[in-house]
Coordinates of C-alpha atoms in Angstrom, one line a residue:
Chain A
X572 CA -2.6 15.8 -10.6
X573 CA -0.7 13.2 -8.4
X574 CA -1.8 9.6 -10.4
X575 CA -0.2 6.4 -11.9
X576 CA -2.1 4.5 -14.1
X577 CA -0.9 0.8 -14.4
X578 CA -1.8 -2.0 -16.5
X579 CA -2.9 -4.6 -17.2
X580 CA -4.1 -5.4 -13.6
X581 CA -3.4 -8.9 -13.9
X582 CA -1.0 -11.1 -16.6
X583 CA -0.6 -14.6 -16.7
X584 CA 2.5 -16.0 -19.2
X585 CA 4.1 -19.3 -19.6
X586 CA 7.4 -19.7 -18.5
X587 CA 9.5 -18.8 -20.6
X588 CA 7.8 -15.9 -22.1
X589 CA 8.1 -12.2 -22.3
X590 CA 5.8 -9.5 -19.9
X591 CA 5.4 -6.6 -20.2
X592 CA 3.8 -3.7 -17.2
X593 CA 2.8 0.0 -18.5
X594 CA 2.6 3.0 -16.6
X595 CA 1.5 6.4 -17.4
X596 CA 2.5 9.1 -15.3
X597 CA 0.3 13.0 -15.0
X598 CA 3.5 15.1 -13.5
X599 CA 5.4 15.9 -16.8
X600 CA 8.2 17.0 -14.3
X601 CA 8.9 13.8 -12.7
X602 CA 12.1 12.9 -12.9
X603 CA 12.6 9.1 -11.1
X604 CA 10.5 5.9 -11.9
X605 CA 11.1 3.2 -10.3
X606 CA 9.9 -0.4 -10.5
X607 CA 8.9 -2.5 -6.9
X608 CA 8.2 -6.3 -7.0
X609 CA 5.8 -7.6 -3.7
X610 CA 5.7 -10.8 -2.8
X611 CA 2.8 -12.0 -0.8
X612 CA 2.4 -10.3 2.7
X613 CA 6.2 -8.8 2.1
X614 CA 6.8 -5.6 1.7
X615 CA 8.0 -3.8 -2.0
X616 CA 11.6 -4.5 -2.9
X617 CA 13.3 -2.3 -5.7
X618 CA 14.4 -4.4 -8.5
X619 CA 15.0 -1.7 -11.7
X620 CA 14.9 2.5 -11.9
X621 CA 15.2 5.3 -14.7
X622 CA 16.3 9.0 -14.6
X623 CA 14.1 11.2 -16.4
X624 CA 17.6 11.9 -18.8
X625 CA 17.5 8.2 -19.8
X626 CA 15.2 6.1 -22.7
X627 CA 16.0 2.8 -21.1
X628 CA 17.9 0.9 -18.7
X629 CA 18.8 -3.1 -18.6
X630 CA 19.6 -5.7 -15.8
X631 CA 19.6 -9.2 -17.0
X632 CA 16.0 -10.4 -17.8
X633 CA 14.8 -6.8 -16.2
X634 CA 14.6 -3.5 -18.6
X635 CA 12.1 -0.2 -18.4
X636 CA 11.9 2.5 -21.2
X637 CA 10.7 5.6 -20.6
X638 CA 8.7 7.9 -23.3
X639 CA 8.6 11.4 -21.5
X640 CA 6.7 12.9 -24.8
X641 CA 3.9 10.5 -23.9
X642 CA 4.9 10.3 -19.9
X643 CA 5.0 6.5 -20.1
X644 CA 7.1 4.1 -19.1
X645 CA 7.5 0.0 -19.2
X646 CA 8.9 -3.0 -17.4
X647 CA 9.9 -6.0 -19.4
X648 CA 10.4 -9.2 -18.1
X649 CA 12.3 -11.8 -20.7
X650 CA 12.3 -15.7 -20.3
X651 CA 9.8 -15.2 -17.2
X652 CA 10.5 -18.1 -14.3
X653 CA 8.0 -19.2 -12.1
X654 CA 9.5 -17.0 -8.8
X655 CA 8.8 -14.3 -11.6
X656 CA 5.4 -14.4 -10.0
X657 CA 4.1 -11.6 -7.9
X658 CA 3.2 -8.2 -7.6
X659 CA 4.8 -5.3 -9.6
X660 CA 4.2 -1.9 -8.8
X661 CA 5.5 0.8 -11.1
X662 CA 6.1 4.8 -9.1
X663 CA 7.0 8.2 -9.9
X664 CA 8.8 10.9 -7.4
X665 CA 6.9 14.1 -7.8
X666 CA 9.3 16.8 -9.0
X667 CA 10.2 19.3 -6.0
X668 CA 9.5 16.2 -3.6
X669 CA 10.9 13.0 -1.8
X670 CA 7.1 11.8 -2.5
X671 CA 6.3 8.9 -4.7
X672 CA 3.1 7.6 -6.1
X673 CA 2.6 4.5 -7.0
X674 CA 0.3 2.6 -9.3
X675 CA -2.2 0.3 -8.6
X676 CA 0.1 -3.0 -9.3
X677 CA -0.2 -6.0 -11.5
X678 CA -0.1 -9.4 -10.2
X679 CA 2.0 -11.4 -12.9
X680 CA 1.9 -15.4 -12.5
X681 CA 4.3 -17.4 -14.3
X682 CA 2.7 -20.7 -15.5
X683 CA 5.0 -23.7 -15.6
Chain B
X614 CA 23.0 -3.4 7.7
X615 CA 19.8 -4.5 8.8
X616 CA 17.3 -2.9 6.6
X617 CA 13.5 -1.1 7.6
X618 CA 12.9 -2.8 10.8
X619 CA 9.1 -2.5 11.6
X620 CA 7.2 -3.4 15.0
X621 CA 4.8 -5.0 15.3
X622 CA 4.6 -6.8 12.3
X623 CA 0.9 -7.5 13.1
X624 CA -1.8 -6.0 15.5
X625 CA -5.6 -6.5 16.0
X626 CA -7.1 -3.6 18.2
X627 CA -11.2 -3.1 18.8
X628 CA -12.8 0.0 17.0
X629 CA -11.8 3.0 19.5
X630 CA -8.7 1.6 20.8
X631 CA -5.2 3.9 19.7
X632 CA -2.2 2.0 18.1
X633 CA 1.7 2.9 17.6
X634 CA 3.7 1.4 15.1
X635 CA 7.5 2.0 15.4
X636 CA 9.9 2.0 12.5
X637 CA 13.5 2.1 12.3
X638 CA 15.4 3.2 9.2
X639 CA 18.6 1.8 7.5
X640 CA 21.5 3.0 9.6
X641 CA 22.2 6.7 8.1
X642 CA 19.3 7.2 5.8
X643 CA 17.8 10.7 6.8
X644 CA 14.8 10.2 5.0
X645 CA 12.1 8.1 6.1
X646 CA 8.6 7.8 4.8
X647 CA 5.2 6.1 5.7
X648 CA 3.0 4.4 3.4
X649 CA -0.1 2.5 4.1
X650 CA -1.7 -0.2 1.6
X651 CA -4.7 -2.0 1.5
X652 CA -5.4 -5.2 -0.5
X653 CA -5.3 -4.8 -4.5
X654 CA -4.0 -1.5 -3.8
X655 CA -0.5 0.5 -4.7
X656 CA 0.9 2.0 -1.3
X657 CA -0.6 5.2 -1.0
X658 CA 1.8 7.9 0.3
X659 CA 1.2 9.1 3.7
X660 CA 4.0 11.5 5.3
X661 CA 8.0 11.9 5.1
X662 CA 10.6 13.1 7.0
X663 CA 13.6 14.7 6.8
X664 CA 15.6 14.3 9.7
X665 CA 13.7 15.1 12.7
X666 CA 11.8 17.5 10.3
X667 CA 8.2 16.6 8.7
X668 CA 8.1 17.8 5.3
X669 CA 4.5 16.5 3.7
X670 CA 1.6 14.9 4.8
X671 CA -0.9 13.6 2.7
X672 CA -3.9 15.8 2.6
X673 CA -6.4 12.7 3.0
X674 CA -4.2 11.9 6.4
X675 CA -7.0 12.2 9.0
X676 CA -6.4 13.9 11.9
X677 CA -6.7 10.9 14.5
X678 CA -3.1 9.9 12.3
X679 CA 0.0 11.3 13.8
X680 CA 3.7 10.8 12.9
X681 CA 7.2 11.7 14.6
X682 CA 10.5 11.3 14.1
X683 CA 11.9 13.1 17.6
X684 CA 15.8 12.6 16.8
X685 CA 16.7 11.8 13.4
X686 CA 16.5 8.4 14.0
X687 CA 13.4 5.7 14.2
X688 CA 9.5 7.4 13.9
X689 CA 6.6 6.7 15.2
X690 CA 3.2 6.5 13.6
X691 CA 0.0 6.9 15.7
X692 CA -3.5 6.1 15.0
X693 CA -5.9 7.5 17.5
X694 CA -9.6 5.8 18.0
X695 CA -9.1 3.0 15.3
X696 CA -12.0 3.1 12.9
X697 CA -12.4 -0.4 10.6
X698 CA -11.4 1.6 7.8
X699 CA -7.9 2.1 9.3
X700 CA -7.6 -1.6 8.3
X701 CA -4.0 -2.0 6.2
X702 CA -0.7 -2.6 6.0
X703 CA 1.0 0.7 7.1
X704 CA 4.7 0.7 5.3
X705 CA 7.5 2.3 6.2
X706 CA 10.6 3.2 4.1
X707 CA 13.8 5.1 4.1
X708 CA 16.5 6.9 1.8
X709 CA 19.4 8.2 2.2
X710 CA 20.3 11.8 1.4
X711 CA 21.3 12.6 -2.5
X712 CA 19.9 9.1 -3.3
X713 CA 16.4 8.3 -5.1
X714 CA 15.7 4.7 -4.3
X715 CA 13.3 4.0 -1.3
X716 CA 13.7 0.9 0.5
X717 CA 10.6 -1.0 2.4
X718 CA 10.4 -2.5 5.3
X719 CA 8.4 -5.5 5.8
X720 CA 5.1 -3.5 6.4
X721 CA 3.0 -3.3 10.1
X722 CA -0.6 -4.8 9.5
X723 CA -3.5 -3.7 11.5
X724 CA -6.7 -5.2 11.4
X725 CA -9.8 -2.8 13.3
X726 CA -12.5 -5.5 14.4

């Protein structure tokens, strides 16, 4: 079936802190997951991605891992700031296809 | 480069009425898709094109929705006899060919009343 399951739904954290966003994916042969922040009334803005062929991928205070065995995959956020604070929405591209599903997001707010 | 351009950004139509929403992709991308979202909600995935050429559409698109992309270039996504349900932000995004990251634009809302 065509489904991403995302959670939690919402996360609050101090500043400072670590989140993390979990994802479980149905199509065992997706191969591209990527991560969208959405700020409100903005459309989603790419701010990570991971190949199927990789375990986990780093950009400053921004990493995912992937587990294909257990067709999850997670954002981590380190030393969370306050413009940390929006809507994350984790995707996979359906093998085959330029279609992407998305999940259902998580609204993270960064307390000061 | 410009990014997804997206027009209008907002529109309020009474139940009945039809609606176009234009979208123009980033400068060379030949893929361009169309989402819609609604509020607490992931974009759900509604049609993409290749080129001129479309190459899925969403099984729960109803028929009153219709897309086109006549040269390659910016598309067009209709919505005949608006029903309140049709309420959303309807996204549009683009890709460029070989590449897997989607980029958004800055979404076309619609509110039904």
């Amino acid at each position: 079936g065509e489904n991403v399951e995302q959670h939690p739904s919402t996360l609050s954290v101090q500043e400072g802190d670590s989140a993390v966003i979990k994802c479980t994916y149905s199509d065992s042969a997706s191969n591209y997951f990527p991560w969208y922040k959405q700020e409100l009334g903005k459309g989603p803005q790419l701010i990570i991605d991971i190949r199927s062929n990789v375990g986990e991928k780093k950009d400053q205070r921004i990493a995912v891992t992937l587990n294909k065995t257990a067709k999850h995959f997670s954002l981590h956020i380190t030393e969370t700031q306050p413009e940390d604070s929006a809507v994350y929405f984790c995707a996979e591209r359906l093998d085959g296809t330029y279609k992407y599903i998305f999940g259902t997001g998580t609204r993270l707010k960064v307390l000061a | 480069d410009t990014g997804v351009s997206q027009d209008p950004r907002h529109k309020i139509t009474k139940r009945g009425q039809n609606v176009t929403f234009r979208c123009d992709p980033i400068s060379e991308h030949n893929r361009l898709y169309w989402y819609r979202q609604t509020l607490g909600q992931g974009p759900e995935f509604l049609t993409y094109f290749q080129n001129e050429a479309q190459l899925e559409k969403s099984r729960l698109l109803s028929d009153r929705f219709s897309a086109e992309r006549p040269k390659g270039s910016f598309s067009t996504l209709e919505i005949q006899r608006t029903e309140q349900g049709d309420s959303a932000m309807y996204l549009c995004a683009s890709s460029a060919g070989g590449g897997n990251t989607i980029y958004f634009g800055e979404g076309s809302w619609l509110t039904v009343v």
